[in-house]
Coordinates of C-alpha atoms in Angstrom, one line a residue:
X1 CA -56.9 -4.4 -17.2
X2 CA -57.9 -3.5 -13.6
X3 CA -53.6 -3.1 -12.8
X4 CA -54.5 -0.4 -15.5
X5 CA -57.0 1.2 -14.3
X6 CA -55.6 1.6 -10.9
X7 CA -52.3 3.0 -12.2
X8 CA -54.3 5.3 -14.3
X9 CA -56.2 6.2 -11.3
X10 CA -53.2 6.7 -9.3
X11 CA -51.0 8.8 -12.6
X12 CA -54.1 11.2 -12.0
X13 CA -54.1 11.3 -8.2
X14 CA -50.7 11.7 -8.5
X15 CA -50.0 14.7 -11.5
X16 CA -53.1 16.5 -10.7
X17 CA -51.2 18.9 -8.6
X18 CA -47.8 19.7 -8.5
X19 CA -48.5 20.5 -4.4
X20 CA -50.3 17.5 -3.8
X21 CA -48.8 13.8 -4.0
X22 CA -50.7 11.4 -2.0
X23 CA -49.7 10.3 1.3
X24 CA -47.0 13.0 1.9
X25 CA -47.6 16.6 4.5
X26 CA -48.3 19.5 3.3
X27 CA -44.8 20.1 4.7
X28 CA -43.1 17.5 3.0
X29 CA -44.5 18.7 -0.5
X30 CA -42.3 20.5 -1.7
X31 CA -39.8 17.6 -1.9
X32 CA -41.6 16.2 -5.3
X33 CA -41.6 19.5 -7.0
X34 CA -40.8 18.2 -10.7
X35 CA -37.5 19.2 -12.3
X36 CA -38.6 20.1 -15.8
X37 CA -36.3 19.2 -18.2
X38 CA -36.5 20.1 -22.7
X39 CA -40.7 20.3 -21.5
X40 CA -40.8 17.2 -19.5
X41 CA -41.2 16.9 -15.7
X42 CA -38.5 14.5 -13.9
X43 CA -38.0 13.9 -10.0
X44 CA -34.8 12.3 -7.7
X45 CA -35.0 9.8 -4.9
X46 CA -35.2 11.7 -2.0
X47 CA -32.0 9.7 0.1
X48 CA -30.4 9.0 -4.0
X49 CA -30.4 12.0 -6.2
X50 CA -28.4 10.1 -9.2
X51 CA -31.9 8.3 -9.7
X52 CA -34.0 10.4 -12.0
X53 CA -37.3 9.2 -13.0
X54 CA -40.0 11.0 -14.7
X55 CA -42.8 12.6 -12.4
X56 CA -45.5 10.2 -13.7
X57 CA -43.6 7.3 -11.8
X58 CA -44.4 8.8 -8.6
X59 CA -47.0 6.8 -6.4
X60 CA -47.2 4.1 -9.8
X61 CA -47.6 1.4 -7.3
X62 CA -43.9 0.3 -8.3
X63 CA -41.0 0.7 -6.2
X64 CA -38.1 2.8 -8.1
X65 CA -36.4 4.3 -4.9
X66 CA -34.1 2.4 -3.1
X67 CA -35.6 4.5 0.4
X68 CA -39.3 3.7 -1.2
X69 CA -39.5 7.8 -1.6
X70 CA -41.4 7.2 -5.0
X71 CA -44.3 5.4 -3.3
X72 CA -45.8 7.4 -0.6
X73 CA -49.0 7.0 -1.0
X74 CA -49.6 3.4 -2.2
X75 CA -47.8 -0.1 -0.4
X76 CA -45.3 -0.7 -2.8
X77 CA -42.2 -0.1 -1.4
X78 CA -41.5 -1.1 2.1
X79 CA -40.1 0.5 5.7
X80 CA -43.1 3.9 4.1
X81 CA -44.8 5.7 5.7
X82 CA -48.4 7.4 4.5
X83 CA -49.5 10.2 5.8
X84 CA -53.4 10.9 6.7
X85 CA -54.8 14.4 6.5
X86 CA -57.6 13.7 9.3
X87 CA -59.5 17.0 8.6
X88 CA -61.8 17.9 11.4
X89 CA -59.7 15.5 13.6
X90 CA -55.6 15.5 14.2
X91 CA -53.8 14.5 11.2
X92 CA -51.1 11.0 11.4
X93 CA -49.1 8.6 9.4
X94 CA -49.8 4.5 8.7
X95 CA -47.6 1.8 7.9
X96 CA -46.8 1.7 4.3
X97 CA -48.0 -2.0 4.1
X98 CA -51.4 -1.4 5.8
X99 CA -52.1 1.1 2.3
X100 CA -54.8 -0.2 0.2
X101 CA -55.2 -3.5 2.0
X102 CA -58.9 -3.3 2.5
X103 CA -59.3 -2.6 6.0
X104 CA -60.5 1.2 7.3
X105 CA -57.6 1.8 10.2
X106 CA -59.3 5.0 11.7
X107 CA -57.0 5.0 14.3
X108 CA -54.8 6.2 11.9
X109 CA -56.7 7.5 9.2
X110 CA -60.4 8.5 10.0
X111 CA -60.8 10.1 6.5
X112 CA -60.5 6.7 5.4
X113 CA -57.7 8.0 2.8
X114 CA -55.4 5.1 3.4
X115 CA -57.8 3.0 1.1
X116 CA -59.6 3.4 -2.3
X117 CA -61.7 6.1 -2.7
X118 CA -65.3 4.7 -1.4
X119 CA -63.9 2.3 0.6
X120 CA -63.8 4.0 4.0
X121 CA -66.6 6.7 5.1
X122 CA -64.7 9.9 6.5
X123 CA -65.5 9.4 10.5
X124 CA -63.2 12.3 11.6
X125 CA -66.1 14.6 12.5
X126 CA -67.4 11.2 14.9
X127 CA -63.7 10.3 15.7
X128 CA -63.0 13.5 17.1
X129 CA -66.2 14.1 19.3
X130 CA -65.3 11.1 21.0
X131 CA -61.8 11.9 21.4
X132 CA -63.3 16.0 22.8
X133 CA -65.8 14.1 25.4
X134 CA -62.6 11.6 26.4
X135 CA -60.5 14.7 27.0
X136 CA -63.2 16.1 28.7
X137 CA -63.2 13.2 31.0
X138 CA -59.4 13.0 31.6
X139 CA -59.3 17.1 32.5
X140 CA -61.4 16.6 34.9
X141 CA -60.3 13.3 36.4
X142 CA -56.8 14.6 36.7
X143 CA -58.2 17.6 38.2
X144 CA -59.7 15.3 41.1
X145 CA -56.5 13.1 40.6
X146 CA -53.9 15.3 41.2
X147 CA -55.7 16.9 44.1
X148 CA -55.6 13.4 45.9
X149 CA -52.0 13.0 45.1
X150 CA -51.1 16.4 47.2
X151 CA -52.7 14.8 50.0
X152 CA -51.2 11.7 49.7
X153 CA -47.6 13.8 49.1
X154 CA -48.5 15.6 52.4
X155 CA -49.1 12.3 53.9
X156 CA -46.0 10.9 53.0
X157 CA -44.2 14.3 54.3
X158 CA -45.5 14.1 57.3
X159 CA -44.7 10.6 58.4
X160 CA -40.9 11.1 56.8
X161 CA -40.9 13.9 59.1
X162 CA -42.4 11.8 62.5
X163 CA -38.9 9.6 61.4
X164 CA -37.3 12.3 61.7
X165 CA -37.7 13.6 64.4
X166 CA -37.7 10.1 66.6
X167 CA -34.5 9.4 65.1
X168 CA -33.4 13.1 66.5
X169 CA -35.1 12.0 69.8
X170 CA -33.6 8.3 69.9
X171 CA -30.3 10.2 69.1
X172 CA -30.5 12.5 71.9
X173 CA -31.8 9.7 74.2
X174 CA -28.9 7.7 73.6
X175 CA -26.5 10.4 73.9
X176 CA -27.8 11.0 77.8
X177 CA -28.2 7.5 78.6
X178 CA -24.3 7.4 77.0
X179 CA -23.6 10.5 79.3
X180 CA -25.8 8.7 82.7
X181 CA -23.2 5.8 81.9
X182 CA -19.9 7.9 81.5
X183 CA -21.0 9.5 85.1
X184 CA -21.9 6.5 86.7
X185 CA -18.7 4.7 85.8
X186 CA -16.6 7.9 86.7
X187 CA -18.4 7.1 90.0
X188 CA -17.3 4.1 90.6
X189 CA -13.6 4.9 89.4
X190 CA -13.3 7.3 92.0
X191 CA -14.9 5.1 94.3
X192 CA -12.5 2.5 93.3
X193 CA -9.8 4.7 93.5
X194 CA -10.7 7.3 96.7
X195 CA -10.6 3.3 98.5
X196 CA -7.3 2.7 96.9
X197 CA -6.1 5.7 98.2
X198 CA -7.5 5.6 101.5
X199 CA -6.1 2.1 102.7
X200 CA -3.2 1.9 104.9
X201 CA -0.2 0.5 103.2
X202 CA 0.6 -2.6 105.1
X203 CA 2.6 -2.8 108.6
X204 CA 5.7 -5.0 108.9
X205 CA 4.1 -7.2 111.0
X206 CA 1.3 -7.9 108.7
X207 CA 4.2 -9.0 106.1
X208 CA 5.5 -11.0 108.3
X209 CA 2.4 -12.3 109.9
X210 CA 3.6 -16.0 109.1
X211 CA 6.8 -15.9 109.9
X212 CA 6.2 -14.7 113.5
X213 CA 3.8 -17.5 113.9
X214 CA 6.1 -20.1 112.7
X215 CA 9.1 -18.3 114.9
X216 CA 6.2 -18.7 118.2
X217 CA 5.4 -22.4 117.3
X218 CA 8.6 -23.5 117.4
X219 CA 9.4 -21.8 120.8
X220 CA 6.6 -23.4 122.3
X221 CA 7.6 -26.6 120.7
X222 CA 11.3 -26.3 122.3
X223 CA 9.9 -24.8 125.2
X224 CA 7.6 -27.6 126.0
X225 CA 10.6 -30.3 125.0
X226 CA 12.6 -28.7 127.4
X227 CA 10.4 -28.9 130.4
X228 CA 10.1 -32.8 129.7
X229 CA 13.3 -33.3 130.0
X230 CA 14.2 -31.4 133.1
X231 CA 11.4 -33.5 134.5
X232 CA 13.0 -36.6 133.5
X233 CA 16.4 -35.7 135.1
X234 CA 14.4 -34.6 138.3
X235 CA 12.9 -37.8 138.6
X236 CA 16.2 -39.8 137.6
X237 CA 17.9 -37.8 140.4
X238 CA 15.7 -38.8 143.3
X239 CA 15.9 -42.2 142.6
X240 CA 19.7 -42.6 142.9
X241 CA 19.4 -39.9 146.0
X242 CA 17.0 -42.7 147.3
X243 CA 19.2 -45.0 146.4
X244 CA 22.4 -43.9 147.7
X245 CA 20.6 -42.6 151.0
X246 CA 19.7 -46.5 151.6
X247 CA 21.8 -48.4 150.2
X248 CA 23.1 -51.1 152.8
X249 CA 27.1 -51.3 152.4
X250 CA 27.5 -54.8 153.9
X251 CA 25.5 -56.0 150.8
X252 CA 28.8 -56.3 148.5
X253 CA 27.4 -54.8 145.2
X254 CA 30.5 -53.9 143.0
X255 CA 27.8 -52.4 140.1
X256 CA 25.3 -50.3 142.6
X257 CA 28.9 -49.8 145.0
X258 CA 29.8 -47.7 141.9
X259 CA 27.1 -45.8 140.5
X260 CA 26.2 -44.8 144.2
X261 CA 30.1 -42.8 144.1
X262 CA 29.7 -41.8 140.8
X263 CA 25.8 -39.9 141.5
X264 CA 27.3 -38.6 144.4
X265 CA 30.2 -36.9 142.1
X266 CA 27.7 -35.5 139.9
X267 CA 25.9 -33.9 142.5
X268 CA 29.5 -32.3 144.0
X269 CA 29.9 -31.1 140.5
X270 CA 26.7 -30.3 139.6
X271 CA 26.9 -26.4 139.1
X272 CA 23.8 -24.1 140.6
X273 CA 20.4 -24.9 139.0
X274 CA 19.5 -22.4 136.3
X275 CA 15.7 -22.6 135.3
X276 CA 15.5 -22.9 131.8
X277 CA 11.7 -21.6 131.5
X278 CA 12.9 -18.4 132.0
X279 CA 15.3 -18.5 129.3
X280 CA 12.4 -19.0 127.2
X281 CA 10.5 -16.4 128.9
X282 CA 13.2 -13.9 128.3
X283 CA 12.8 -15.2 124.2
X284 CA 9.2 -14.9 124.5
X285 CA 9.3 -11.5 125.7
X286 CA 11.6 -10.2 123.0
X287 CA 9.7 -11.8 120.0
X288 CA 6.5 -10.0 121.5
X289 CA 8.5 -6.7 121.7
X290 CA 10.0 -7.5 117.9
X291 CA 5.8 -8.0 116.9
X292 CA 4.7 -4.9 118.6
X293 CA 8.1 -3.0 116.8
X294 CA 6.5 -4.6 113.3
X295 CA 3.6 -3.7 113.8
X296 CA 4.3 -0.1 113.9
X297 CA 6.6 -0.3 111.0
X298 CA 5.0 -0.1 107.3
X299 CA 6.0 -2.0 104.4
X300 CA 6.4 -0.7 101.2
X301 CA 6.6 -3.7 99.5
X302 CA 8.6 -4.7 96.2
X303 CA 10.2 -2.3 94.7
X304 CA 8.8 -1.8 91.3
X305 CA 10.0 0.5 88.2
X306 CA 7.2 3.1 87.4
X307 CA 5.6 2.8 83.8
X308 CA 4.7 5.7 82.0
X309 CA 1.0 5.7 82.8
X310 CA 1.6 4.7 86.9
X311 CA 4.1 7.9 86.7
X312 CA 1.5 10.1 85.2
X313 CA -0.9 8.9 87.8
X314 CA 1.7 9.5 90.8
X315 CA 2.6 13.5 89.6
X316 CA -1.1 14.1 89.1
X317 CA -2.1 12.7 92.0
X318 CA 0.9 14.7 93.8
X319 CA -0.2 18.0 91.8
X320 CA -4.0 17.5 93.4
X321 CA -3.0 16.4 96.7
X322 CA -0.5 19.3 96.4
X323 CA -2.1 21.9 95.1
X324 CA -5.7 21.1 95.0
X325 CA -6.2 20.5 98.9
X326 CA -9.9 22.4 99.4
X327 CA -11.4 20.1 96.4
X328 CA -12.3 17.0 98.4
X329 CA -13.2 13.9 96.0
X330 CA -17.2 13.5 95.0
X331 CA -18.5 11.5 97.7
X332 CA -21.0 8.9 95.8
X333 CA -24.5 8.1 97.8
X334 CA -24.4 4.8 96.1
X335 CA -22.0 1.7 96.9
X336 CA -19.9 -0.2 94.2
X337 CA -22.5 -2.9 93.9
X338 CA -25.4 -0.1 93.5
X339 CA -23.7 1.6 90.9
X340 CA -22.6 -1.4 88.8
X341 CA -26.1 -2.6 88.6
X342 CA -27.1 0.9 87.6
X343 CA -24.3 0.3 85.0
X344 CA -25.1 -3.2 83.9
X345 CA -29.3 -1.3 83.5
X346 CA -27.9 1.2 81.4
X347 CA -25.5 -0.8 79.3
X348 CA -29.1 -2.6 78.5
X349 CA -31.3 0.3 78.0
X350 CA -28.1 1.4 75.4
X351 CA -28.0 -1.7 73.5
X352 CA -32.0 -1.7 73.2
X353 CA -32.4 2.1 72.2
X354 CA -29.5 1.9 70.0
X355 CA -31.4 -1.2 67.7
X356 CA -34.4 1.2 67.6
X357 CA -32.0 3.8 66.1
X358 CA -30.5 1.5 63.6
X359 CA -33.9 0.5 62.6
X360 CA -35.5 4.0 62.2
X361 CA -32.3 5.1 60.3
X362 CA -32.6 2.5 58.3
X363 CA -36.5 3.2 57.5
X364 CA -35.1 7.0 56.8
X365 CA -32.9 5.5 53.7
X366 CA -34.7 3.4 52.7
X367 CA -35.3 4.7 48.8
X368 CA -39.3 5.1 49.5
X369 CA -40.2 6.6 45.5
X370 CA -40.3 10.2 44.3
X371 CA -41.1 12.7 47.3
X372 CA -41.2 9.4 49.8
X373 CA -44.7 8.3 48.4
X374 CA -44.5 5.1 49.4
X375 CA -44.9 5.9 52.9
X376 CA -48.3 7.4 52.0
X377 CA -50.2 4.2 52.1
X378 CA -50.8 1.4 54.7
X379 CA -51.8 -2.3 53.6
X380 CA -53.6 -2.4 50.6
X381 CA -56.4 -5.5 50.3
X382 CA -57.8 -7.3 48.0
X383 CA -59.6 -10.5 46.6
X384 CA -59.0 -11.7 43.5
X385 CA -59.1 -15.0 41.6
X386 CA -60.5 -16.7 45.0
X387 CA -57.3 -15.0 46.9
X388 CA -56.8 -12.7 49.3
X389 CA -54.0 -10.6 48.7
X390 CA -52.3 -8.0 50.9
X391 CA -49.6 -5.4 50.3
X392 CA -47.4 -3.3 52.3
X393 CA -45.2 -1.3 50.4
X394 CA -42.2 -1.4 52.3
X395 CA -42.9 -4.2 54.5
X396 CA -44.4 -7.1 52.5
X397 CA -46.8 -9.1 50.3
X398 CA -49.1 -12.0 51.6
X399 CA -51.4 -14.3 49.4
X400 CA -53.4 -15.3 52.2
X401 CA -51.3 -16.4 54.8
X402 CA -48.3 -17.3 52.7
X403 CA -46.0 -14.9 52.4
X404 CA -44.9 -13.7 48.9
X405 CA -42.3 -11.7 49.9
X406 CA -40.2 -9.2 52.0
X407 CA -39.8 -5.5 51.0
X408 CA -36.2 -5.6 49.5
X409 CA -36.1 -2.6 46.9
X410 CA -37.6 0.2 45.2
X411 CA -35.8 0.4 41.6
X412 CA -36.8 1.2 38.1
X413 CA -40.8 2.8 39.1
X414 CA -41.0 -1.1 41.2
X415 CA -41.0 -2.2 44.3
X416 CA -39.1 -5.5 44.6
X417 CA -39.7 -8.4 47.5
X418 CA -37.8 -11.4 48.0
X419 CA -36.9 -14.2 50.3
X420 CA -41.4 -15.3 51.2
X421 CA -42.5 -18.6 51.8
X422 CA -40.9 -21.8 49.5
X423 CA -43.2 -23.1 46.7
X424 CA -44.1 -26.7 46.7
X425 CA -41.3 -28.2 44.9
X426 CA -39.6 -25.0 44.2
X427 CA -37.8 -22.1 44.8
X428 CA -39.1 -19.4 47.4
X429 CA -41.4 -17.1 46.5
X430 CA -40.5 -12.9 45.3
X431 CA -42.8 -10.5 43.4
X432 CA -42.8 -7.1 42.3
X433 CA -45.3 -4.0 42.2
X434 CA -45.7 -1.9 39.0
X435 CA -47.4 1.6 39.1
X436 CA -50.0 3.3 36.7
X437 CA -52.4 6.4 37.1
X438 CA -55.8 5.8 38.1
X439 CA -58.7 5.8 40.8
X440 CA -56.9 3.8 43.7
X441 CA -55.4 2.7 45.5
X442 CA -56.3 -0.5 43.8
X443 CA -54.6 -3.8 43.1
X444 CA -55.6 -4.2 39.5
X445 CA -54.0 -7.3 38.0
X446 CA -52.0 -10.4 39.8
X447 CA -50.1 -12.7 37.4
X448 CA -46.9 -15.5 37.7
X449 CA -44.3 -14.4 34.8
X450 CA -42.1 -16.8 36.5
X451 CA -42.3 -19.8 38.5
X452 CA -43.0 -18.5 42.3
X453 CA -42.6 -14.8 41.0
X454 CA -45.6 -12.7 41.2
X455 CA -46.3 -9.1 39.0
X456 CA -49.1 -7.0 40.6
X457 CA -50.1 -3.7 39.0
X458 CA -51.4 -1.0 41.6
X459 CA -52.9 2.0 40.2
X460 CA -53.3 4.8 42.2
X461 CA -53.4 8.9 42.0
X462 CA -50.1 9.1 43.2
X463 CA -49.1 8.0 40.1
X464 CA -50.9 10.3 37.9
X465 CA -49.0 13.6 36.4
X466 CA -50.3 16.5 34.1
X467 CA -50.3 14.8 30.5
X468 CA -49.5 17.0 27.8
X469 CA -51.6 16.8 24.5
X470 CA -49.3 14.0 22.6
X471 CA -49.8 11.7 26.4
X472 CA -53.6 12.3 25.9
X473 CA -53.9 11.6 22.0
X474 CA -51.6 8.8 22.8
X475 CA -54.3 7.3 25.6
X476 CA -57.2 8.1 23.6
X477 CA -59.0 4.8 22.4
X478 CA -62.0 5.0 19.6
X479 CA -64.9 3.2 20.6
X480 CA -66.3 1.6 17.4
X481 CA -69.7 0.8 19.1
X482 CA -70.4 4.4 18.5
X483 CA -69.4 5.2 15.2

């Protein structure tokens, strides 16, 4: 009885107007204009026109239509889609199933139209007041909001440009330190090579420095073994001159009778004396002549065959010497150990100013958000849940004093961090930062998705853009305290 009284209900809702089936659009109404056939009305499935039923099966709380096209305005067919007129308010579609089922969904339908007449009061007049006074609220916080997110856009600006410009200065401080190097070590070439050119090839003598030493030793060595033996003989003489000068010939001494004739033979036959020092003299005097010759004399050395590079060297140097007489080398007011300690300073101050490059070029790419915003803010500080946490953007995250993470990325709207302190037991500790629109900057939520993996929500005016009137009728919430 009351499955017949609804039906009869819904036959009248639904073939008092040919313009106006329940739960369809204005728009959409002229879809379920009959087809009046030999005086009776008929209507197709909207997706399946070879189903024809007649116009009192539309909205009969039974599902004909394969698409669920004959039910729009009750919960009989699935996947449907009922649409609410909201007069005084903005006018929206429900989920099929949520039709008739006894509950007033005026976030959907304020007129209450989704459920049987009486059922739901028509709150579209409240509805929208609240939604006018909510606008009203986000106008003029966005007003405020996007003013903040200039300045924070400037701020951002600004300190992209201070990297700027030190990398330009660390650039052209590297390049004259690079430059005070060059010249200093051109300094010391020349001095290296102005002393190259400036010594005196080496004499003969100097070659043969050791020879004529050895050559001197062993004259002296002779010299003196000479003058040993010429003392021996001397002294072997006078003996058998003492000998033969006293010898007593009545003493019958065959032995002494004969060496006594034979001394006195050597002496007849000895030829005149020549003094053999002055044969060595004579020696002496030529090897010191020879020494003096050598040491006139230079030396040249091996011979060597010229590579390519020594031959370049020797016709250039032959071209200047040649040619370029009047241009005297640059004299240097520094010696060779001066300047390579100047060189080993530099070499330093290089390798130190070119780290500070790398490092502020790679600040300059790192991917810092839309318009750099990123570098807008310093640490942001908070306590929450007994914790105290603190976040640097693109340096890190600390919980305390244990460090979440290191600034790794910014990917997706987040900023990633990675490789912070090891969890008891675990792995070592990451997170990541999510941004929404709103009065901040403000750390707004902390949870652990993940073992060791933290998810913080910052909200911020940075993150706030105009919202068109879908964005704000999307946000809008009803507060049901008030109605």
């Amino acid at each position: 009885m009351l499955r017949q009284i609804i039906c009869g209900t819904l036959l009248v809702v639904a073939t008092s107007s040919a313009n106006s089936i329940v739960g369809v659009s204005p728009e959409d109404q002229h879809l379920y204009n009959p087809t009046i056939i030999d005086g009776i009305q008929y209507w197709h499935c909207l997706n399946d026109s070879s189903i024809r039923l007649t116009y009192d099966q539309i909205n009969d709380n039974y599902c004909d239509c394969p698409d669920g096209s004959d039910e729009p305005g009750t919960n009989a067919c699935p996947d449907t889609k009922f649409y609410c007129t909201n007069k005084g308010h903005f006018s929206n579609y429900i989920d099929g199933f949520k039709v008739n089922d006894g509950v007033c969904d005026y976030d959907y339908c304020c007129d209450g139209t989704d459920e049987i007449d009486g059922l739901c009061q028509n709150k579209c007049g409240e509805i929208h007041q609240q939604y006018i006074e909510y606008k009203e609220g986000v106008d003029k916080f966005m007003e405020t909001a996007l003013k903040n997110k200039e300045k924070y856009l400037q701020i951002a600006k600004g300190r992209k440009d201070q990297l700027i410009s030190k990398q330009r200065k660390e650039q052209n401080q590297l390049s004259l330190l690079k430059k005070q190097w060059e010249g200093l070590q051109l300094e010391l070439e020349n001095n290296q090579l102005q002393a190259e050119l400036e010594q005196e090839e080496p004499s003969v003598y100097q070659a043969l420095s050791d020879k004529f030493n050895d050559l001197n030793q062993k004259l002296q060595v002779n010299k003196d073994s000479v003058n040993s033996n010429n003392n021996n003989i001397e002294t072997l003489e006078q003996i058998l001159r003492t000998l033969s000068n006293n010898y007593n010939p009545n003493f019958n001494d065959p032995a002494v009778k004969e060496s006594i004739n034979k001394f006195k033979q050597y002496i007849s036959n000895k030829q005149q004396h020549v003094d053999k020092r002055d044969i060595f003299e004579e020696t002496q005097n030529v090897v010191d002549k020879l020494q003096e010759t050598a040491k006139s004399l230079t030396y040249g050395g091996e011979i060597v065959v010229p590579t390519l590079t020594n031959t370049i060297h020797y016709y250039f140097q032959l071209f200047t010497n040649t040619f370029l007489k009047s241009q005297q080398p640059k004299v240097s007011h520094f010696s060779n150990n001066e300047l390579s300690g100047q060189i080993d300073q530099l070499e330093k101050q290089i390798k130190t100013l070119a780290n500070k490059l790398k490092d502020t070029t790679t600040d300059l790419n790192t991917n810092a958000g839309p318009n750099d915003i990123l570098r807008a803010y310093d640490t942001i500080n908070k306590k929450i849940a007994g914790y105290h946490y603190r976040i640097n953007l693109l340096n890190s995250i600390y919980q305390d004093d244990i460090l979440i993470g290191r600034f790794k990325e910014y990917k997706d709207d987040k900023v990633y961090f990675d490789y912070g302190s090891r969890c008891w037991n675990g792995p070592q500790r990451s997170g990541d930062v999510e941004f929404v629109c709103g009065k901040g900057p403000d750390i707004v939520s902390v949870s652990e998705p993940q073992k060791c993996h933290y998810h913080f929500i910052i909200q911020g005016e940075s993150w706030c853009n105009v919202l068109t009137e879908e964005e704000v009728r999307g946000n809008f919430k009803i507060d049901y305290d008030k109605l």
